[in-house]
Amino acid sequence: MGSWAIPWMMLWLFCFLPSARAQTKIPLETVKSWADAFGGELYSIVTKYSGSLLLQKKYKDVEPTLKIKEVDGLELVKKFSEEMESMLRRKVEAVQRLVEAAEDADLNHEYNSSLEFDYYNSLLINEKDENDNYVELGDEFILEPNEHFNNLLVNTTYSDIQLPTNVYNKDPDILNGVYMSEALNPIFVDNFERDPTLTWQYFGSSTGFFRLYPGIKWLPDENGVISFDCRNRGWYIQAATSPKDIVIIVDVSGSMKGLRMTIAKHTITTILDTLGENDFVNIIAYNDYVHFIEPCFKGILVQADRDNREHFKQLVDELQAKGVGTVNKALTESFKILREFRDAGQGGLCNQAIMLITDGAVEDYEAVFEKYNWPDRKVRVFTYLIGREVTFAPNVKWIACNNKGYYTQISTLADVQENVMEYLHVLSRPMVINHDHDIIWTEAYMDSALPQSEELFASQAQSLLLMTTVAMPVFSKKNETRSHGILLGVVGSDVPLRELLKLAPRYKLGVHGYAFLNTNNGYILSHPDLRPLYKEGKKLKPKPNYNSVDLSEVEWEDQDEILRTAMINGETGYLSMDVKVPVDKGKRVLFLTNDYFFTDISGTPFSLGVVLSRGHGEYILLGNTSVEEGLHDLLQPDLSLANEWIYCITDIDPDHRKLSQLEAVIRFLTGEEPDLECDEELVQEVLFDAVVTAPMEAYWTTLALNMSMETEAGVEMAFLGTRAGLMRSALYVGSEKISNRKFLTRKDKESIFTMDHFPQWYRRAAEHPPGSFIYSIVSEEDSEGGDLPKVVTVSTAVAVSVDGKMGIAAAVGVQIKLELLQRKFWMAMQQPNDSDCSALDGACPLSCQDDILNCFLIDNNGFILVSKRPAETGKFFGAVDGSVMTQLLNMGMFRRVTMYDYQAMCKVPYHHHSGARPLLSPIYAFLAAVKWLISDFLIFLLEFNMSSFWHSDNLADAKAVFHHSHKHKKHDTLQPCDTEYPVFVYEPAIKETNGLIECGDCQKMFVAQQIASSNLLLLVTDATCDCSIFPPVLLDVKEVKYIASVKCERMRSQKLRRRPDTCHAFHPEENAQDCGGAAEVSISPMLHLLPLALLLW
């Protein structure tokens, strides 16, 4: 029997059992009189100190001059889309100029193997030796903080060069490439002057160097390593290749044990890192038999999004070598999958490839290729020979060369990166030969200040930013190398998505409205409900799947995926949905009907959606006032504007960057800065609101001067906000006495206007009847340092009506100490001793202070504001009294709403592969530790080539690769998951109720009474009857556990997606004989013995 049935059964049973003891009777009239008295007192305080009646009157007075215009959502989304397209086109033009300059520079450059050339190395700039001289490649490089670049220290007149630790900074290929790309410097500067909204511009070379403008000082990570390699970035890989379907085949036979298996795993991981959301992949392991490393993916390819890539990496890490290798079955299986997908019109429908990772092939398997791949050779085969053994090298190379692929031999972990990158150059050949400069846009990625971030500028950027990158490939145009299809690199520029969303002004979208962007694959590019970070301990980290969150996981009420399908197909249209919007970290919910308007952004793989909530959300208020009158009221000291909104553009001209939005508006209106570009419609709204709300300052000031500290101690602050982002506030106590100092500051984003949302107190008030107040308390777990909540925020909406249309003009409120609420509550909850009790049935005179009663003040979501026991403040009432909460739910006064979170993180218990090992003797532990030390030391020795040991850089290379190969040994404690959780909502139509609960040997009476003009309820219960047989009603978040078959089906499912428009799979002039096999550098005999020692161990 389900746990839900227990309370029902108990209620049913106890209804037919005689009560052993009579209950405490609670007179209904008494409770109603208490609620009325308390409600009246409360209403008097909050209306007086907020000034809500005055503000309502002021807006009422101007109604005759107001216009309420209905927003045309389709027109709005089209207009926003056109503006975004125009902005993004300017970025494309900047990148095209860089491509042209780079290709011309290469055409005019003659390779010089003995070139000596000094350049600005971003790691070494401004570094000095012990003699106070600048080190080589580290000359003086002037750096200044620049607000446009997140206040990083940059040089906007010059670019500099970054290299990964494992790339030698004076290699002839590097020197020639850096020298040639010096031609990009004037283009970088010119681009930035033409379009001051440009951010980072760069050129990533196929040889590994990264030229970045503006130049910065690059810092190594905590291990002294620079692991950033531009060739691993999504923008580089997407620009260099067309979509690809890949099957990775890995040999896990016994001969692969030890270091070979370690190298093979690292090779697979590196290949996976070169894949993106437009690619499809699967991995097959083979020894005596063939098996898919994820059985659920048997016989198919899956999208290479971040979720699937990370899942594959975990499975690869668990591979173990044993048995005998038979590769022909694995090849056959791979060709079948690729053919089936191609014939069914699934996957990338462009490049197809097999990656064979093995330590040898005893034959060339010509029969398999004849049957499945020849003569068309639609599938390229790339081979990676693991280890230094060369006996089977000819066969492994033959396989690649006869299937338009590439062969490499990987002997050490340090070899992996460069050798894996070769396949990208092969796949890029058809595009290069054809000179097709495809423009690509990446999925969202992170550029943040977090030390854990994998992206650029991790150590210095001050704020988290989601970006997209526009990139284009750069080709060699020299005729003599045409058939080789030489890719020189990729140029790109970042576009912060925040800048894109500035083109969808918040004030045009209403209280609950928003704009969002998604990609051709259905993934969220930007959405106010996207939560890319999670907290692990005290640190914020990017979620593993932060940029592969599907639209259907955020707009989860779109269960038939009608919205998702239309947007992926690039359609323009409209859709309406009833939605449940979580607020206050999911503890509360707003019920809205949202209208979705959507269209594509031409020239990009993106679609734009605009959401307007039905009713007041689809109206915009237009007021009129003179500049002189409005300007006077704008200058009042209690006024501020939403600094994240764009009233005036201040981030282009360096002279304007220091201005706040309010300062910019004032300078624009006074004519001090005639070149300021401002949103005149929004500025007009601000002027109007400034005039209408101006009397509030004098009203609040007068109140503060005449306040009675005895009766009204605890009223701390009054505030208001208008739909134009204007805010006013006044303190009733000294600033040092404020209980919640974060309120209305950037430290409490939920309390201010941001690009994403209106303040929470405004949003909740807008869905409550105008004139009625919303009381909000900080819940128990959200209070600072676990302290009890100290303040209550109270707010109400101010509505205006014109021609039958109602709009929300503003919200106004106060913040009061919880003590004041409690004091007024206990004063109202008692009858005088001389009360006339003749007409009352029950205890009289009665007081909530009596031991026989428990009295609670709860809000419309069931959170306790006042209780006899202070420790219960902020808790959910159901956790305190399950019997009464159960009865309120059964009677319909509260209802349970189930919500879902598809971006949650859940704890995962770590399981050892063998549960018996911890039980073994300490000798096992000792031997395991020794084995680990020796094997890691041997791997370390093999990670770099001893024959070039004299290069000090190679020591760092070894350290970098060594660290990289071992840094994943910690097991994450949290991983992405789906959760469901309850929210409890009061049904306001039921203003009062009462009942008896059978609790075994007693009956428990309760009375619930609505507090007028509020979202509060008075609950009075019998304290003498123990009803603990009823379980508590909890707000537990539960992970949605899918049974194996359902989980597999979800993992296998191929959601609708739109493929990129272009494909470059083959070219008739391609030189297929350029298929690898360069001679390997020899290694000392001593090191040849080390792998054997490792295997024997």
PDB file of N, CA and C in Angstrom, residues 511-539:
ATOM      1  N   VAL A 511       5.936  41.973 -17.041  1.00  0.00           N
ATOM      2  CA  VAL A 511       6.449  41.531 -15.735  1.00  0.00           C
ATOM      3  C   VAL A 511       7.062  40.140 -15.818  1.00  0.00           C
ATOM      4  N   HIS A 512       6.402  39.228 -16.510  1.00  0.00           N
ATOM      5  CA  HIS A 512       6.859  37.826 -16.529  1.00  0.00           C
ATOM      6  C   HIS A 512       7.478  37.420 -17.865  1.00  0.00           C
ATOM      7  N   GLY A 513       7.482  38.315 -18.834  1.00  0.00           N
ATOM      8  CA  GLY A 513       7.949  37.945 -20.167  1.00  0.00           C
ATOM      9  C   GLY A 513       9.456  37.779 -20.235  1.00  0.00           C
ATOM     10  N   TYR A 514       9.923  37.165 -21.309  1.00  0.00           N
ATOM     11  CA  TYR A 514      11.365  36.991 -21.520  1.00  0.00           C
ATOM     12  C   TYR A 514      11.622  36.596 -22.969  1.00  0.00           C
ATOM     13  N   ALA A 515      12.874  36.698 -23.351  1.00  0.00           N
ATOM     14  CA  ALA A 515      13.313  36.237 -24.669  1.00  0.00           C
ATOM     15  C   ALA A 515      14.278  35.081 -24.466  1.00  0.00           C
ATOM     16  N   PHE A 516      14.320  34.162 -25.419  1.00  0.00           N
ATOM     17  CA  PHE A 516      15.272  33.051 -25.324  1.00  0.00           C
ATOM     18  C   PHE A 516      15.738  32.648 -26.711  1.00  0.00           C
ATOM     19  N   LEU A 517      16.877  31.965 -26.752  1.00  0.00           N
ATOM     20  CA  LEU A 517      17.479  31.531 -28.019  1.00  0.00           C
ATOM     21  C   LEU A 517      17.779  30.049 -27.934  1.00  0.00           C
ATOM     22  N   ASN A 518      17.573  29.341 -29.044  1.00  0.00           N
ATOM     23  CA  ASN A 518      18.023  27.947 -29.071  1.00  0.00           C
ATOM     24  C   ASN A 518      18.677  27.619 -30.404  1.00  0.00           C
ATOM     25  N   THR A 519      19.389  26.489 -30.435  1.00  0.00           N
ATOM     26  CA  THR A 519      20.201  26.131 -31.595  1.00  0.00           C
ATOM     27  C   THR A 519      19.448  25.188 -32.518  1.00  0.00           C
ATOM     28  N   ASN A 520      20.072  24.876 -33.648  1.00  0.00           N
ATOM     29  CA  ASN A 520      19.480  23.939 -34.612  1.00  0.00           C
ATOM     30  C   ASN A 520      19.316  22.541 -34.042  1.00  0.00           C
ATOM     31  N   ASN A 521      20.025  22.261 -32.955  1.00  0.00           N
ATOM     32  CA  ASN A 521      19.908  20.951 -32.316  1.00  0.00           C
ATOM     33  C   ASN A 521      18.887  20.950 -31.178  1.00  0.00           C
ATOM     34  N   GLY A 522      18.234  22.080 -30.962  1.00  0.00           N
ATOM     35  CA  GLY A 522      17.227  22.146 -29.911  1.00  0.00           C
ATOM     36  C   GLY A 522      17.792  22.496 -28.551  1.00  0.00           C
ATOM     37  N   TYR A 523      19.102  22.782 -28.487  1.00  0.00           N
ATOM     38  CA  TYR A 523      19.713  23.113 -27.202  1.00  0.00           C
ATOM     39  C   TYR A 523      19.556  24.604 -26.899  1.00  0.00           C
ATOM     40  N   ILE A 524      19.439  24.887 -25.614  1.00  0.00           N
ATOM     41  CA  ILE A 524      19.290  26.267 -25.169  1.00  0.00           C
ATOM     42  C   ILE A 524      20.602  27.016 -25.388  1.00  0.00           C
ATOM     43  N   LEU A 525      20.487  28.162 -26.042  1.00  0.00           N
ATOM     44  CA  LEU A 525      21.632  29.056 -26.176  1.00  0.00           C
ATOM     45  C   LEU A 525      21.581  30.076 -25.044  1.00  0.00           C
ATOM     46  N   SER A 526      20.372  30.580 -24.803  1.00  0.00           N
ATOM     47  CA  SER A 526      20.173  31.522 -23.709  1.00  0.00           C
ATOM     48  C   SER A 526      18.724  31.451 -23.264  1.00  0.00           C
ATOM     49  N   HIS A 527      18.523  31.407 -21.952  1.00  0.00           N
ATOM     50  CA  HIS A 527      17.176  31.322 -21.382  1.00  0.00           C
ATOM     51  C   HIS A 527      17.280  31.730 -19.919  1.00  0.00           C
ATOM     52  N   PRO A 528      16.334  32.549 -19.423  1.00  0.00           N
ATOM     53  CA  PRO A 528      16.457  32.975 -18.023  1.00  0.00           C
ATOM     54  C   PRO A 528      16.407  31.820 -17.024  1.00  0.00           C
ATOM     55  N   ASP A 529      15.837  30.681 -17.432  1.00  0.00           N
ATOM     56  CA  ASP A 529      15.776  29.532 -16.524  1.00  0.00           C
ATOM     57  C   ASP A 529      16.927  28.550 -16.719  1.00  0.00           C
ATOM     58  N   LEU A 530      17.866  28.868 -17.596  1.00  0.00           N
ATOM     59  CA  LEU A 530      19.045  28.015 -17.754  1.00  0.00           C
ATOM     60  C   LEU A 530      19.964  28.236 -16.554  1.00  0.00           C
ATOM     61  N   ARG A 531      20.335  27.158 -15.866  1.00  0.00           N
ATOM     62  CA  ARG A 531      21.207  27.258 -14.691  1.00  0.00           C
ATOM     63  C   ARG A 531      22.497  26.489 -14.980  1.00  0.00           C
ATOM     64  N   PRO A 532      23.504  27.163 -15.534  1.00  0.00           N
ATOM     65  CA  PRO A 532      24.704  26.442 -15.978  1.00  0.00           C
ATOM     66  C   PRO A 532      25.647  26.037 -14.852  1.00  0.00           C
ATOM     67  N   LEU A 533      25.445  26.559 -13.630  1.00  0.00           N
ATOM     68  CA  LEU A 533      26.375  26.286 -12.540  1.00  0.00           C
ATOM     69  C   LEU A 533      25.718  25.468 -11.444  1.00  0.00           C
ATOM     70  N   TYR A 534      26.548  24.762 -10.704  1.00  0.00           N
ATOM     71  CA  TYR A 534      26.060  24.115  -9.486  1.00  0.00           C
ATOM     72  C   TYR A 534      27.086  24.332  -8.388  1.00  0.00           C
ATOM     73  N   LYS A 535      26.655  24.133  -7.162  1.00  0.00           N
ATOM     74  CA  LYS A 535      27.528  24.381  -6.021  1.00  0.00           C
ATOM     75  C   LYS A 535      28.050  23.061  -5.484  1.00  0.00           C
ATOM     76  N   GLU A 536      29.362  22.956  -5.409  1.00  0.00           N
ATOM     77  CA  GLU A 536      29.984  21.786  -4.796  1.00  0.00           C
ATOM     78  C   GLU A 536      30.800  22.296  -3.622  1.00  0.00           C
ATOM     79  N   GLY A 537      30.287  22.048  -2.422  1.00  0.00           N
ATOM     80  CA  GLY A 537      30.897  22.681  -1.257  1.00  0.00           C
ATOM     81  C   GLY A 537      30.626  24.166  -1.328  1.00  0.00           C
ATOM     82  N   LYS A 538      31.692  24.950  -1.270  1.00  0.00           N
ATOM     83  CA  LYS A 538      31.534  26.407  -1.371  1.00  0.00           C
ATOM     84  C   LYS A 538      31.824  26.926  -2.774  1.00  0.00           C
ATOM     85  N   LYS A 539      32.241  26.016  -3.663  1.00  0.00           N
ATOM     86  CA  LYS A 539      32.657  26.448  -4.999  1.00  0.00           C
ATOM     87  C   LYS A 539      31.546  26.263  -6.019  1.00  0.00           C
TER      88      LYS A 539
END
